[in-house]
Every structure is written in C-alpha cells, then in structure tokens.
mmCIF file of C-alpha atoms in Angstrom:
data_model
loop_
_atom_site.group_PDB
_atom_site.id
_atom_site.type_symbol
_atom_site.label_atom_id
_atom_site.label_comp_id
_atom_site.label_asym_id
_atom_site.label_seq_id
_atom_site.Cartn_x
_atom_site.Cartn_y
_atom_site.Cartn_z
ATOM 1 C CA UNK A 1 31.246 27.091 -12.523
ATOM 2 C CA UNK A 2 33.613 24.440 -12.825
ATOM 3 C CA UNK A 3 32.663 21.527 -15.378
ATOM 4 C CA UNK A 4 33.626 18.039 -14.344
ATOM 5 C CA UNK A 5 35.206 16.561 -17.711
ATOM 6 C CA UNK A 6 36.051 12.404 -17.593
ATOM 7 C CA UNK A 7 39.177 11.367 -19.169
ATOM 8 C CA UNK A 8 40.390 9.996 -22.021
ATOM 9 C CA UNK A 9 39.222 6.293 -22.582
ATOM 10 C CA UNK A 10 37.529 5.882 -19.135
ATOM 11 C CA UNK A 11 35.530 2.637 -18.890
ATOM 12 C CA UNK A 12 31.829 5.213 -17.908
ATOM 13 C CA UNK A 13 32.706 7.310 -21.088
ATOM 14 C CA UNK A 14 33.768 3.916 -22.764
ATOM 15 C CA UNK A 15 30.108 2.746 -21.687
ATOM 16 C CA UNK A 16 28.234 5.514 -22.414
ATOM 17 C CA UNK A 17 29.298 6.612 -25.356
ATOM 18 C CA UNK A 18 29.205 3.166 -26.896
ATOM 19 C CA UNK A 19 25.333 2.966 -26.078
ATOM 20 C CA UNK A 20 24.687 6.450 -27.287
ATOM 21 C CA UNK A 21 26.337 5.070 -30.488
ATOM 22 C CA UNK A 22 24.139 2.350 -31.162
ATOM 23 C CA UNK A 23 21.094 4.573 -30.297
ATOM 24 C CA UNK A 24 22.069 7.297 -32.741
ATOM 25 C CA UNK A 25 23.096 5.008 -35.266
ATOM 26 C CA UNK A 26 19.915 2.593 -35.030
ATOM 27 C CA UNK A 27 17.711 5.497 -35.718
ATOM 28 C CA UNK A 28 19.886 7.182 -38.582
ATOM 29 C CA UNK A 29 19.525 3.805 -40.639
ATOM 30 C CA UNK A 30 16.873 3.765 -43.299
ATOM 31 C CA UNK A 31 16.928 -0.005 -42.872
ATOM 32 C CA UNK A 32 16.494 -0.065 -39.226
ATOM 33 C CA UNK A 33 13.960 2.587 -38.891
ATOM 34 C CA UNK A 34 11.714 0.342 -41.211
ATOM 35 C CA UNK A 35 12.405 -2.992 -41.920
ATOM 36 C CA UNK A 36 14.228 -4.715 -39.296
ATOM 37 C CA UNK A 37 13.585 -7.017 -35.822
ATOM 38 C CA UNK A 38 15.175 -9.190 -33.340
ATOM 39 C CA UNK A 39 14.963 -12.433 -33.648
ATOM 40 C CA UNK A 40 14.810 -15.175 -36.043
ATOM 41 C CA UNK A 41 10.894 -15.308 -35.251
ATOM 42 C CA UNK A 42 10.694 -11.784 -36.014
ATOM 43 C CA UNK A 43 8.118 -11.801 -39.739
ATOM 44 C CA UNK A 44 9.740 -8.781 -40.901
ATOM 45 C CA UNK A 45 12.703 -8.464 -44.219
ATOM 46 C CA UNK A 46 15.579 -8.268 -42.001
ATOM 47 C CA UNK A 47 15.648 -10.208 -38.576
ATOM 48 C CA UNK A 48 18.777 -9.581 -36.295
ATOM 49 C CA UNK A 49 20.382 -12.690 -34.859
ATOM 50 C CA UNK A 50 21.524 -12.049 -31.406
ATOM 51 C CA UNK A 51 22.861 -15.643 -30.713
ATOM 52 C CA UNK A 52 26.332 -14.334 -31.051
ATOM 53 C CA UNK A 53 26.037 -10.676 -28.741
ATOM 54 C CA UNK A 54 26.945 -12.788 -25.768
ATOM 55 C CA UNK A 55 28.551 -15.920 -26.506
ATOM 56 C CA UNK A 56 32.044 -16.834 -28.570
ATOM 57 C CA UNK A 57 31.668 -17.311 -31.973
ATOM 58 C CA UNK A 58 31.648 -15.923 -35.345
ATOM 59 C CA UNK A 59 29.439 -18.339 -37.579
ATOM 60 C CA UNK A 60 25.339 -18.836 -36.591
ATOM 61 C CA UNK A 61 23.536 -21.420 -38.486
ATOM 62 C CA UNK A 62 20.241 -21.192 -39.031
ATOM 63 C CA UNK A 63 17.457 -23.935 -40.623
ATOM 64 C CA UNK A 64 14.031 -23.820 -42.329
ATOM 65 C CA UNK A 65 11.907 -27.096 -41.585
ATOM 66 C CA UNK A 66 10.756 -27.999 -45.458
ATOM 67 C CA UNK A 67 7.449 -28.463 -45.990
ATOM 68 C CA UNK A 68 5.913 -32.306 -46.025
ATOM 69 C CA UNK A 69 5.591 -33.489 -49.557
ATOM 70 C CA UNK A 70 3.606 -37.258 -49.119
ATOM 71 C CA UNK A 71 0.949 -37.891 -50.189
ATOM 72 C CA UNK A 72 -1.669 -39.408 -47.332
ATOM 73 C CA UNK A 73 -2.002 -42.908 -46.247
ATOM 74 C CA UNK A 74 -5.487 -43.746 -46.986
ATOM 75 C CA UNK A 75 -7.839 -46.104 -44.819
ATOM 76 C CA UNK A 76 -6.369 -49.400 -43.790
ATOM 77 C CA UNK A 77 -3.005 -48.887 -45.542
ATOM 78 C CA UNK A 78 -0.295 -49.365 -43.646
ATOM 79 C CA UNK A 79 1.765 -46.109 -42.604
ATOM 80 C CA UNK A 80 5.323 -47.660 -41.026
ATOM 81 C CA UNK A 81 7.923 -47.312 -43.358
ATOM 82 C CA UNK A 82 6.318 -44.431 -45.594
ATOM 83 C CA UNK A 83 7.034 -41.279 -42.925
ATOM 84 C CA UNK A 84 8.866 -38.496 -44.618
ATOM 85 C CA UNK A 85 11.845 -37.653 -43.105
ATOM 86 C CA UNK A 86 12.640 -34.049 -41.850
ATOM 87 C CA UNK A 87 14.840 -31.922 -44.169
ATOM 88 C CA UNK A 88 15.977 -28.442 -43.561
ATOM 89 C CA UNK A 89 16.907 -25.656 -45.909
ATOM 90 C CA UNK A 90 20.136 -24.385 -44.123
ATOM 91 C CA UNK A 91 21.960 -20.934 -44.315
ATOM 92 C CA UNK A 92 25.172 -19.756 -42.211
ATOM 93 C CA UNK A 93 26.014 -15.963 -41.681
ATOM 94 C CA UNK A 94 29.400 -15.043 -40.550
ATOM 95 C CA UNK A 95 30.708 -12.123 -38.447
ATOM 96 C CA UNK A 96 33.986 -9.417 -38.248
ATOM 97 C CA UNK A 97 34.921 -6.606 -37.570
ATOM 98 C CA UNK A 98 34.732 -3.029 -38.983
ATOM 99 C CA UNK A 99 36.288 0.125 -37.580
ATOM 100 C CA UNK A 100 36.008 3.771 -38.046
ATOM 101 C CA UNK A 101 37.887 6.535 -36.890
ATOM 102 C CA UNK A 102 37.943 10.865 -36.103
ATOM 103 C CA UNK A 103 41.706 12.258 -35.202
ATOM 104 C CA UNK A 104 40.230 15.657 -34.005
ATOM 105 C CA UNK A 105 43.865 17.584 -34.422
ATOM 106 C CA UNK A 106 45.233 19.912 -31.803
ATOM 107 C CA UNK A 107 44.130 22.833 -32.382
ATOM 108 C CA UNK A 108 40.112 21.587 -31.587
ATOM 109 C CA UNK A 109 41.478 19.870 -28.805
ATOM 110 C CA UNK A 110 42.751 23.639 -27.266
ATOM 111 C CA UNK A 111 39.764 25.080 -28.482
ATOM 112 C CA UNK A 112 37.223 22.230 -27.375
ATOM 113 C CA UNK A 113 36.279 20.465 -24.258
ATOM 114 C CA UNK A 114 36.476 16.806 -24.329
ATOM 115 C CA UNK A 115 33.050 16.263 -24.051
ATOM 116 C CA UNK A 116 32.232 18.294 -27.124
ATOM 117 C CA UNK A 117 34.783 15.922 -29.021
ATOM 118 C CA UNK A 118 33.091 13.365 -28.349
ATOM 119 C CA UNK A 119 29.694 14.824 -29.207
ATOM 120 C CA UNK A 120 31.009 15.566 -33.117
ATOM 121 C CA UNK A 121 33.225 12.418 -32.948
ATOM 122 C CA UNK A 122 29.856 10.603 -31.973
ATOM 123 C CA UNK A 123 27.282 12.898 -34.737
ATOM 124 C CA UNK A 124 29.970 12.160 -37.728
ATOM 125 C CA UNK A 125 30.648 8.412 -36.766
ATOM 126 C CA UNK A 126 27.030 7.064 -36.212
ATOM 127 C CA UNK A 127 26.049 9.191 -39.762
ATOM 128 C CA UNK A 128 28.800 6.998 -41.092
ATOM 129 C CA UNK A 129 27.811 3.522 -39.875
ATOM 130 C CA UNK A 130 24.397 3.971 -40.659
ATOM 131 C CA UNK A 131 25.289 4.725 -44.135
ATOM 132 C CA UNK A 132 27.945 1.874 -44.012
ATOM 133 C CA UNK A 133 25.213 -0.663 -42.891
ATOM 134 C CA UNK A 134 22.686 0.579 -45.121
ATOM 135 C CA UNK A 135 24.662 0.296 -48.099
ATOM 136 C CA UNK A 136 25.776 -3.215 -46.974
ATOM 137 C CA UNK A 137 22.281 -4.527 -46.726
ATOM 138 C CA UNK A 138 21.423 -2.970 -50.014
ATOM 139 C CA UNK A 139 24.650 -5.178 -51.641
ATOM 140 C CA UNK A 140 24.025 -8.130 -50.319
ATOM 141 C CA UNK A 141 20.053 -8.432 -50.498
ATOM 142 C CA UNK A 142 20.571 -7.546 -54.531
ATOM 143 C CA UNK A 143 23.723 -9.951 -54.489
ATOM 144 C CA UNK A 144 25.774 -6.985 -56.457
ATOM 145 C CA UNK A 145 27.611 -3.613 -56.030
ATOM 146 C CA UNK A 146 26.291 -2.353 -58.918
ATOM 147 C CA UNK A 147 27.824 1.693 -60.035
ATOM 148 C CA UNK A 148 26.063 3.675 -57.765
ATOM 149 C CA UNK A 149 28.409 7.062 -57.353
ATOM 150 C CA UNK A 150 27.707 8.068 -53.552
ATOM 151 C CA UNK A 151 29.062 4.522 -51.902
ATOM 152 C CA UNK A 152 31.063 4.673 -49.696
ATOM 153 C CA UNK A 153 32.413 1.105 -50.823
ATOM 154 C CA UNK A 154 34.280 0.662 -54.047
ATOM 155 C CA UNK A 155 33.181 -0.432 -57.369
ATOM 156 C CA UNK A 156 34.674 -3.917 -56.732
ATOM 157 C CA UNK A 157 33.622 -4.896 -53.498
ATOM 158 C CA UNK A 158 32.498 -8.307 -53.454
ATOM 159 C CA UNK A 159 31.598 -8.486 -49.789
ATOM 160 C CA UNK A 160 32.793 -8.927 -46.318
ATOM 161 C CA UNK A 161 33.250 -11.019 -43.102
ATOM 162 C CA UNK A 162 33.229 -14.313 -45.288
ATOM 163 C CA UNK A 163 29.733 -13.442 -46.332
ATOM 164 C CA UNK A 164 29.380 -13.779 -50.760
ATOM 165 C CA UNK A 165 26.730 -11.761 -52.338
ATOM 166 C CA UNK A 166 24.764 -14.216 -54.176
ATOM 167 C CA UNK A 167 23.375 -13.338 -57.640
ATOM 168 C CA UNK A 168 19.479 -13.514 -57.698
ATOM 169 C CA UNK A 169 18.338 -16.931 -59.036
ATOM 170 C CA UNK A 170 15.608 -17.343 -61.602
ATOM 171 C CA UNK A 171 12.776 -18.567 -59.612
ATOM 172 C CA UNK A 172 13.243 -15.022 -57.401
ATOM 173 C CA UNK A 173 14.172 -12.630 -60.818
ATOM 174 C CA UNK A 174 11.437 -10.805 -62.854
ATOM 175 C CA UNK A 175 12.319 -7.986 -65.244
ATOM 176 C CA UNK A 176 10.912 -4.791 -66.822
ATOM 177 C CA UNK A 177 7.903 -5.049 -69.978
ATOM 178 C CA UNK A 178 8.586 -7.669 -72.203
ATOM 179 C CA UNK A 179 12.191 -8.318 -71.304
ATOM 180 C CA UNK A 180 12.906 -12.063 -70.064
ATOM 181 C CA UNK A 181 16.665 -11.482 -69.076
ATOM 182 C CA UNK A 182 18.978 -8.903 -67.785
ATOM 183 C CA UNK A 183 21.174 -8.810 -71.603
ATOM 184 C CA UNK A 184 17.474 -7.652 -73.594
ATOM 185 C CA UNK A 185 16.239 -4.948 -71.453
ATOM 186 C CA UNK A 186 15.556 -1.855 -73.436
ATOM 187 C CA UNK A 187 15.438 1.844 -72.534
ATOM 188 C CA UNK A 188 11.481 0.792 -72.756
ATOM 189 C CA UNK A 189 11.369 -1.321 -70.177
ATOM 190 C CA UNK A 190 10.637 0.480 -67.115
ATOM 191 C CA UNK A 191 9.153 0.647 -63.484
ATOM 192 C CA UNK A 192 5.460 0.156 -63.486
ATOM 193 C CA UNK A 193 2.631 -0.891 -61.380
ATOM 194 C CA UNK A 194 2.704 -4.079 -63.557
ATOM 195 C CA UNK A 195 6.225 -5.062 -62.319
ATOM 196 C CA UNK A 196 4.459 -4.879 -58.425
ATOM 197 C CA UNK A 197 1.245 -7.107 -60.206
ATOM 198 C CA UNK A 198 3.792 -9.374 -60.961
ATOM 199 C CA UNK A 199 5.653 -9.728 -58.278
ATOM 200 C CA UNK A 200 2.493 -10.444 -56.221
ATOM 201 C CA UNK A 201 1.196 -12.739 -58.036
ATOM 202 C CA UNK A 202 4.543 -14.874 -57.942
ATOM 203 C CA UNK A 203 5.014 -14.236 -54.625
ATOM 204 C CA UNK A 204 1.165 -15.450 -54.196
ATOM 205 C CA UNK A 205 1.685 -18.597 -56.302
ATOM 206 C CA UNK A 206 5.561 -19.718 -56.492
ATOM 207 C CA UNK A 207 7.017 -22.573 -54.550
ATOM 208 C CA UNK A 208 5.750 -25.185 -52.194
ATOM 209 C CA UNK A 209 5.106 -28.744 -51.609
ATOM 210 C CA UNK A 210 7.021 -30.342 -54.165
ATOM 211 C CA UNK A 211 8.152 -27.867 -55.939
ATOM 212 C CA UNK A 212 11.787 -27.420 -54.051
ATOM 213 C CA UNK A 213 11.317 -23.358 -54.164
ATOM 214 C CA UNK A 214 10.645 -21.998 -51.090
ATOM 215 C CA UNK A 215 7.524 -19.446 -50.490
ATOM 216 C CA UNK A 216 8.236 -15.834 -49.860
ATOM 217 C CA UNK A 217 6.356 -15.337 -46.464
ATOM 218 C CA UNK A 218 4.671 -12.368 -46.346
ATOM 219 C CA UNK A 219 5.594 -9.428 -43.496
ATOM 220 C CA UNK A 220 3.148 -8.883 -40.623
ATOM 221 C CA UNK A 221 1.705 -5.468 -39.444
ATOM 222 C CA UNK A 222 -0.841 -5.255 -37.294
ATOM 223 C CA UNK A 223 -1.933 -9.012 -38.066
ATOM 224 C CA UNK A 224 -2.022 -8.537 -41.520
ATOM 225 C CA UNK A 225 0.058 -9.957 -44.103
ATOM 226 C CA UNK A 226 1.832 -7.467 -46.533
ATOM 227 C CA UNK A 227 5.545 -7.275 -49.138
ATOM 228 C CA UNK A 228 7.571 -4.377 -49.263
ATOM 229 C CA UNK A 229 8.872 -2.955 -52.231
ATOM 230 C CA UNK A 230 11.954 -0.830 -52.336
ATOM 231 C CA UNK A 231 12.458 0.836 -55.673
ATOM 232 C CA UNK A 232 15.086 3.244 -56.953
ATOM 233 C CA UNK A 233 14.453 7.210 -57.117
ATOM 234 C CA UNK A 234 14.729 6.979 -60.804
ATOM 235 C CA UNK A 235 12.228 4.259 -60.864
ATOM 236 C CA UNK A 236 9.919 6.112 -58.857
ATOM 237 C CA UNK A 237 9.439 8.527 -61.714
ATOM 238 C CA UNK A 238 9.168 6.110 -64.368
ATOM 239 C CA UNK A 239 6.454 5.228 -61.878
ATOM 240 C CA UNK A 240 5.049 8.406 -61.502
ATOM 241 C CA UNK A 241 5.277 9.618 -64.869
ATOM 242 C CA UNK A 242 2.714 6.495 -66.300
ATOM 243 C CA UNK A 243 -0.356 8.376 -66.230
ATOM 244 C CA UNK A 244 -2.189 5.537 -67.880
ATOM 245 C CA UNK A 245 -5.810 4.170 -66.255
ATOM 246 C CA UNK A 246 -5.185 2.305 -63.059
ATOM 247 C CA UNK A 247 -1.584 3.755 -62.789
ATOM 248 C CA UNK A 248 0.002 5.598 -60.331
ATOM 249 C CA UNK A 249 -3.163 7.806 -59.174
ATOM 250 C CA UNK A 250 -4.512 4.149 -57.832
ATOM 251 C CA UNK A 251 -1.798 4.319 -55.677
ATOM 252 C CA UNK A 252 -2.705 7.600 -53.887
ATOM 253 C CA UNK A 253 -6.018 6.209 -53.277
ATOM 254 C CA UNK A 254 -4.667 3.221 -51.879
ATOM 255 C CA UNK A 255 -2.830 5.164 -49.622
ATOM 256 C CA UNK A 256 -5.338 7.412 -48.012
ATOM 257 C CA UNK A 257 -7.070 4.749 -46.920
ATOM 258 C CA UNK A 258 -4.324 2.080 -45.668
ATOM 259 C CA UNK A 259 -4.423 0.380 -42.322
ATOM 260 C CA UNK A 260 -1.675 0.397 -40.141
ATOM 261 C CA UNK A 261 -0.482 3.414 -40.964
ATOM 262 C CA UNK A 262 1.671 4.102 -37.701
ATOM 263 C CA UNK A 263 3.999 1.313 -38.548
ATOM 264 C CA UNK A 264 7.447 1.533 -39.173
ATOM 265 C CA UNK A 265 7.011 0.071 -42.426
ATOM 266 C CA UNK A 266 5.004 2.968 -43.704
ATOM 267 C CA UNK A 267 7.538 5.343 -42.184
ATOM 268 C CA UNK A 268 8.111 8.004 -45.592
ATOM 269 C CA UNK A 269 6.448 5.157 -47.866
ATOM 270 C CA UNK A 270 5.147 6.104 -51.319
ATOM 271 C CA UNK A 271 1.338 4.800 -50.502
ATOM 272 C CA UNK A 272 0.296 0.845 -50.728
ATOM 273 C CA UNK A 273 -0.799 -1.142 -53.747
ATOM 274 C CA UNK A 274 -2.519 -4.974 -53.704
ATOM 275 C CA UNK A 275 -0.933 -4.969 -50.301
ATOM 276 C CA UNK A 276 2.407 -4.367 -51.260
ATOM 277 C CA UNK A 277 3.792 -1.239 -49.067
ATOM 278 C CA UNK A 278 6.109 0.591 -51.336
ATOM 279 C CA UNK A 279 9.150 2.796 -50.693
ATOM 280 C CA UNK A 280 11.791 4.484 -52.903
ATOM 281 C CA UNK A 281 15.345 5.067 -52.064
ATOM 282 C CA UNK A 282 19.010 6.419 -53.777
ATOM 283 C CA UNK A 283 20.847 3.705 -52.818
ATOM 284 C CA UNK A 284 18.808 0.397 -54.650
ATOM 285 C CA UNK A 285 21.316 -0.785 -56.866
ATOM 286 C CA UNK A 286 21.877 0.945 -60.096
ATOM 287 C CA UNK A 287 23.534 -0.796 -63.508
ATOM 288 C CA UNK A 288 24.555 0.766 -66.322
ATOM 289 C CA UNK A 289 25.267 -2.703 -68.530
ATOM 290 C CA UNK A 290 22.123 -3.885 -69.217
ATOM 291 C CA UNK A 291 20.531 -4.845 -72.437
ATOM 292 C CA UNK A 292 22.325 -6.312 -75.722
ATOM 293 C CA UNK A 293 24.503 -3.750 -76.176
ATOM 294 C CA UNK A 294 25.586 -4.003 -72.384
ATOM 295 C CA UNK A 295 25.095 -0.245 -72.545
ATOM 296 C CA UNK A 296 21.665 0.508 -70.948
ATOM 297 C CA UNK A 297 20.865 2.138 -67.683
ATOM 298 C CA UNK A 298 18.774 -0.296 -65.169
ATOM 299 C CA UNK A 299 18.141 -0.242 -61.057
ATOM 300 C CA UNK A 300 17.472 -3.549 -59.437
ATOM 301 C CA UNK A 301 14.042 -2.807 -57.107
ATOM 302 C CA UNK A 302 13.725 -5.333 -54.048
ATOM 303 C CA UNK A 303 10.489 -7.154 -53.453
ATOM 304 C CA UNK A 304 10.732 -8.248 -49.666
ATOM 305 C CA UNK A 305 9.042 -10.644 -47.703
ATOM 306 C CA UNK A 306 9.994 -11.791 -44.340
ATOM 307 C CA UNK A 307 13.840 -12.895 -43.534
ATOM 308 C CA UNK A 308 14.757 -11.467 -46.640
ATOM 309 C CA UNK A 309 18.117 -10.975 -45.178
ATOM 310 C CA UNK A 310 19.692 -11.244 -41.878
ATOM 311 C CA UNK A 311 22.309 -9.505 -39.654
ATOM 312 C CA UNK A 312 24.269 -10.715 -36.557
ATOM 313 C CA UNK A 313 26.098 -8.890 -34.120
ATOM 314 C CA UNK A 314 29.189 -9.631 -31.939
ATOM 315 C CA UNK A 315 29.893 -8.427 -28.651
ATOM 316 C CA UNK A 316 33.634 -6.274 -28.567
ATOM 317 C CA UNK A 317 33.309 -7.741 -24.633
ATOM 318 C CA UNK A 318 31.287 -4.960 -23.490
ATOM 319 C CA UNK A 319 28.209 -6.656 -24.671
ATOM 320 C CA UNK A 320 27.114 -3.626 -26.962
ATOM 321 C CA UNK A 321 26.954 -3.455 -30.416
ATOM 322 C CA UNK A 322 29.897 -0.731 -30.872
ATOM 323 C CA UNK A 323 32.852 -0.394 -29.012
ATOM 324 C CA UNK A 324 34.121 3.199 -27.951
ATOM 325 C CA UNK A 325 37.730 4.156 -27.988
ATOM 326 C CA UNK A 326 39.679 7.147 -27.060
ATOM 327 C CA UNK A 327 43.592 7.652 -27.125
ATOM 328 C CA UNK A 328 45.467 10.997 -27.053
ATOM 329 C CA UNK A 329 48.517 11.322 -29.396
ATOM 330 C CA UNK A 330 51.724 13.806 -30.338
ATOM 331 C CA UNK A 331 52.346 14.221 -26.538
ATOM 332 C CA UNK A 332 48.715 15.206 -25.648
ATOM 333 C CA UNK A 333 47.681 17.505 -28.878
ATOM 334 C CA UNK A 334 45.211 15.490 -30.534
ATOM 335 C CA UNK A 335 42.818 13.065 -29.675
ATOM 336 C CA UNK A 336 41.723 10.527 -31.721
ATOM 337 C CA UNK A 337 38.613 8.899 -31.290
ATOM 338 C CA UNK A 338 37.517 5.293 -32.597
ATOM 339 C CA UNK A 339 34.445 2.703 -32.980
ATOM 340 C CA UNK A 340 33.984 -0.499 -34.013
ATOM 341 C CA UNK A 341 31.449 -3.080 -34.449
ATOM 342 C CA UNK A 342 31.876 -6.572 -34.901
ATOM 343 C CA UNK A 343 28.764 -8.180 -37.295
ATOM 344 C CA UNK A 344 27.493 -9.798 -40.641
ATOM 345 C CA UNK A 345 25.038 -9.270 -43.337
ATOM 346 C CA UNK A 346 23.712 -11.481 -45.065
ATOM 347 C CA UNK A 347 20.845 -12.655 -48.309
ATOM 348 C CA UNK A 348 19.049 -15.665 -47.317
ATOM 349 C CA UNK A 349 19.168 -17.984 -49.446
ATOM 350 C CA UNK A 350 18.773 -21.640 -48.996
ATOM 351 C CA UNK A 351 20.015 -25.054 -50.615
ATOM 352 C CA UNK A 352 17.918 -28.196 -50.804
ATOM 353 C CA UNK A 353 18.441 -31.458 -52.444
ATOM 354 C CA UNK A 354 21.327 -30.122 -54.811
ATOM 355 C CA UNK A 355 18.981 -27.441 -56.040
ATOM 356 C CA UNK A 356 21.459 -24.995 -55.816
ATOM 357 C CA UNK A 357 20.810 -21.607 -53.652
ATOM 358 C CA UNK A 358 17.900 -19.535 -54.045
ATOM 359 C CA UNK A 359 16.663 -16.588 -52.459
ATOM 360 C CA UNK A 360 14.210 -16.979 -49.978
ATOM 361 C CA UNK A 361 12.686 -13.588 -48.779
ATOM 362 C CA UNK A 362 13.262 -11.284 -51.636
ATOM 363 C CA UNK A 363 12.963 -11.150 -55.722
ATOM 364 C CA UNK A 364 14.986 -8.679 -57.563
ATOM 365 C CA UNK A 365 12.863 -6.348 -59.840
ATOM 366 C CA UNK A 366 15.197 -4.849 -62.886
ATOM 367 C CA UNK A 367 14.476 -2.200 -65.165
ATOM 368 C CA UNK A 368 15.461 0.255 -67.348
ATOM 369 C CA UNK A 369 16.334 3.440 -65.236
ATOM 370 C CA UNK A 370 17.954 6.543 -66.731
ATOM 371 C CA UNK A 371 19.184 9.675 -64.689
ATOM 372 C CA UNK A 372 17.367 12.461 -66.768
#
C-alpha cells in the first residue's frame, strides 16, 4: 500500500513535529515532571513566565511587593505623612537561543523513510533538551557548575542568555554537622535528617518585617503547605546509612502515611519528613574543593520553596516552544534535522535597599559527599 510521506521542511511537519517536541521533552525532564508551573502565581519551585511566548522581547521583569514594616498609628494620632511607601524586590530574567542538531547520513536516508527520521531525530533530540534544561536549572538554582562528570556543559560554564549564576548568600546557606563555612567541612560532615531540621526551622523563622530577608514561601499541594528537598545520590546514602534513633526509618513511616500522594511532587520521592517532601538525584551539584585543605568531596542539596527559580520561553514565530527544521544536503543524501528553543533560566534572587542579592525560594544545603 502506498505510504504518503510529507517533504522535507513542510510547514504541517514543521508544526507537528515541533509540538511533539515539546510534549516529549516536557515529560522526559525530571524538573518538569515535578516541580514546575505556569505562571508567576503558580506556588510551586519553578514557575514558567509566558509573558514573552507571544510578544517581542527578550528581558521580563518581575517584582515582589515588600512587606509593611510601620508600626500602627494609635488612637487620635494623626496618620498623614507617616504611610509607608511601596517598595518592590525586583528580578529580570533574560532569554536566547539554543540549538541542537541530527545529520542522519545517506546511507539511513536510502535505508529509512522520512518519517522514521524524524521519529529518531525527534527520540534523541527531546532526550537531549531535557537533559540540557535539567542540568541548566540545577546550575543556576545552586549558582555553580560544580565537577559533576556526566554534563553535558563544560567545567567552566558560567551561564547563558545574559543570565549569572549567583553564589548562595548567607542568610539562604546552611552546611553539614558542625561546619559554619564551605573552607571547614570535613569528610564528617554529612547528609542527615538534621540538615532537613534545620532547614525547616530557618525556613519557618528567617526573614520578614524588618528584617530585609525575604521568607521562603512554602509550595502548595492539595492546600497544604510543604518544601522540597533535592539531595544528591551520594547524600542519599549518607542518609540512609545513619541508623541512629529518629533517623532515616522515621522517614519510611512518614511516608506510608503522607497526603497527597498523587502529586507530581511525590513523583519517585524518597518519603516526607516535618513536611519537607524529599527527592534525590545525580545531577545536584557535586564539589570536590571543600574543606581547609580545598581537597574534600561535598554535593550542594537544594531546599525549595516556591519561585525558587524561574524560566521564560520565546516564541521562534510559530508560537511553540521549539522550532523544527529540516534541510537535505550533498545533493539529496543526507538529511539533517534541527531544533531550537529560544528561553532563560534563572535563581531568584532579589535586591532591596542596597542589601545586596539574596536568594529567595531556595537555601543551598552542603556536605561532605564521597563516591564510595
């Protein structure tokens, strides 16, 4: 039976395949699957900002309305004069673009119909963005590169699309046991469910009012309020391995009884503690220059609230996230098959009164972490 083929670049397989794209690559991400939303009202780590899918543009500001800090006008005493102004914590995120590319050769091209190029073209190339974007929020939300091996970016990357990472400040930094900085963690100083009692408890109690530090805002499933915590695999077993009372057993029993259950955020999650959902993955960001001697082994875990980080996405005119492109080559023998994207990632963080920036959904957890 004969098999109806459409040609190289045309705008339906242009269309389609660019949608099919997205799809595929949306639910290869580790990020996506879990953690992310549209929409800057979106209570979730990482909110996509859509203001730019359809309009010109590469930059999108966005504000947080500070809290009131003055102190009531009691009685009879008059008010005029003493109103607070309105002052706003302000971030920017910019946008590019990135491309990838499959040059199938010629002899798959005699071999294979078009439509199964594009099939492979499509299976390799959304594998490789959702590792791309995964990786990037990973970067950015721990403001470093770090030396993990399987990256697909180098060693010195130091960010894209006019986005910096920005190194964790100190109001949003705890580290392992009784370390109090990054240069005197030990080999001792591991994961534990102390570092997530910590965390908490800051993210419980930090920032405010008058205090210039903004609050980590808790995530919402199912009405209730809850953190994510996304630790290395190496951390996990430190974790696991503390067999002490009230250690990692706890955990277990959290889990078999945890509500919302169903949501994304659980999806593959290690069980729930005080609240805090936690998860383990390859790719948190691994060190191996901690400690005096700039010579020992850590991971940085993330603690997330809500708008931890954001991501924006252009439009390539087709007002998609990917753009799909198709060209034959050497006379007709090979086809070579291209996407892009155009968007940003970005840590929020937020400057106020000359504070300097600070983190604003997220503190960075580091330990010691050895691969054993």
């Amino acid at each position: 039976m004969a098999r109806t083929i459409v040609g190289v670049n045309d705008a339906k397989a242009v269309k389609r395949w660019s949608g099919l794209m997205a799809y595929d690559t949306s639910h290869k991400s580790y990020f996506n699957q879990r953690f992310m939303a549209r929409g800057s009202e979106a209570e979730v780590p990482i909110q996509i900002l859509t203001d730019l899918q359809s309009d010109a543009g590469e930059q999108i500001s966005y504000d947080l309305l500070a809290e009131l800090k003055m102190a009531p006008v009691e009685g009879e005493d008059i008010l005029e004069g003493k109103e607070e102004a309105q002052k706003f914590y302000t971030d920017q995120i910019y946008i590019d673009q990135a491309r990838c590319g499959v040059n199938t050769g010629g002899r798959m091209t005699r071999k294979r119909t078009l439509h199964d190029l594009r099939e492979k073209a499509k299976r390799q190339q959304s594998s490789w963005w959702a590792r791309l974007m995964d990786e990037l929020l990973f970067i950015y939300l721990s403001g470093a590169r770090g030396v993990n091996p399987n990256f697909l970016l180098p060693l010195e990357y130091a960010g894209r699309a006019n986005n910096g990472l920005v190194t964790p400040d100190s109001n949003h930094r705890l580290f392992g046991g009784d370390a109090t900085a990054y240069n005197n963690l030990d080999t001792s100083d591991k994961f534990n469910l102390r570092m997530i009692d910590r965390a908490k408890t800051k993210a419980d109690s930090q920032g405010g009012g008058a205090t210039n530090i903004p609050v980590l805002q808790p995530c919402k499933i199912d009405g209730n309020e809850t953190f994510c915590c996304v630790m290395h695999t190496f951390q996990e077993d430190d974790l696991r391995a503390d067999t002490g009372t009230g250690q990692w057993l706890d955990i277990q029993k959290a889990a078999a009884g945890a509500e919302g259950r169903n949501n994304p955020m659980f999806k593959g999650s290690l069980g729930m503690y005080r609240g805090v959902i936690l998860h383990s993955h390859r790719n948190v960001i691994r060190f191996n220059n901690a400690g005096a001697g700039s010579n020992v082994e850590a991971a940085r875990a993330l603690f997330l609230g809500s708008q931890a980080g954001v991501m924006a996405f252009g439009s390539p005119g087709t007002n998609m996230r990917f753009d799909w492109h198709e060209e034959t080559r050497d006379n007709g023998d090979k086809v070579v098959i291209t996407t892009s994207s155009i968007f940003g990632i970005k840590k929020v963080t937020f400057t106020h009164d000359g504070t300097g920036a600070q983190d604003f959904g997220a503190f960075s957890l580091d330990t010691a972490a050895a691969n054993r």
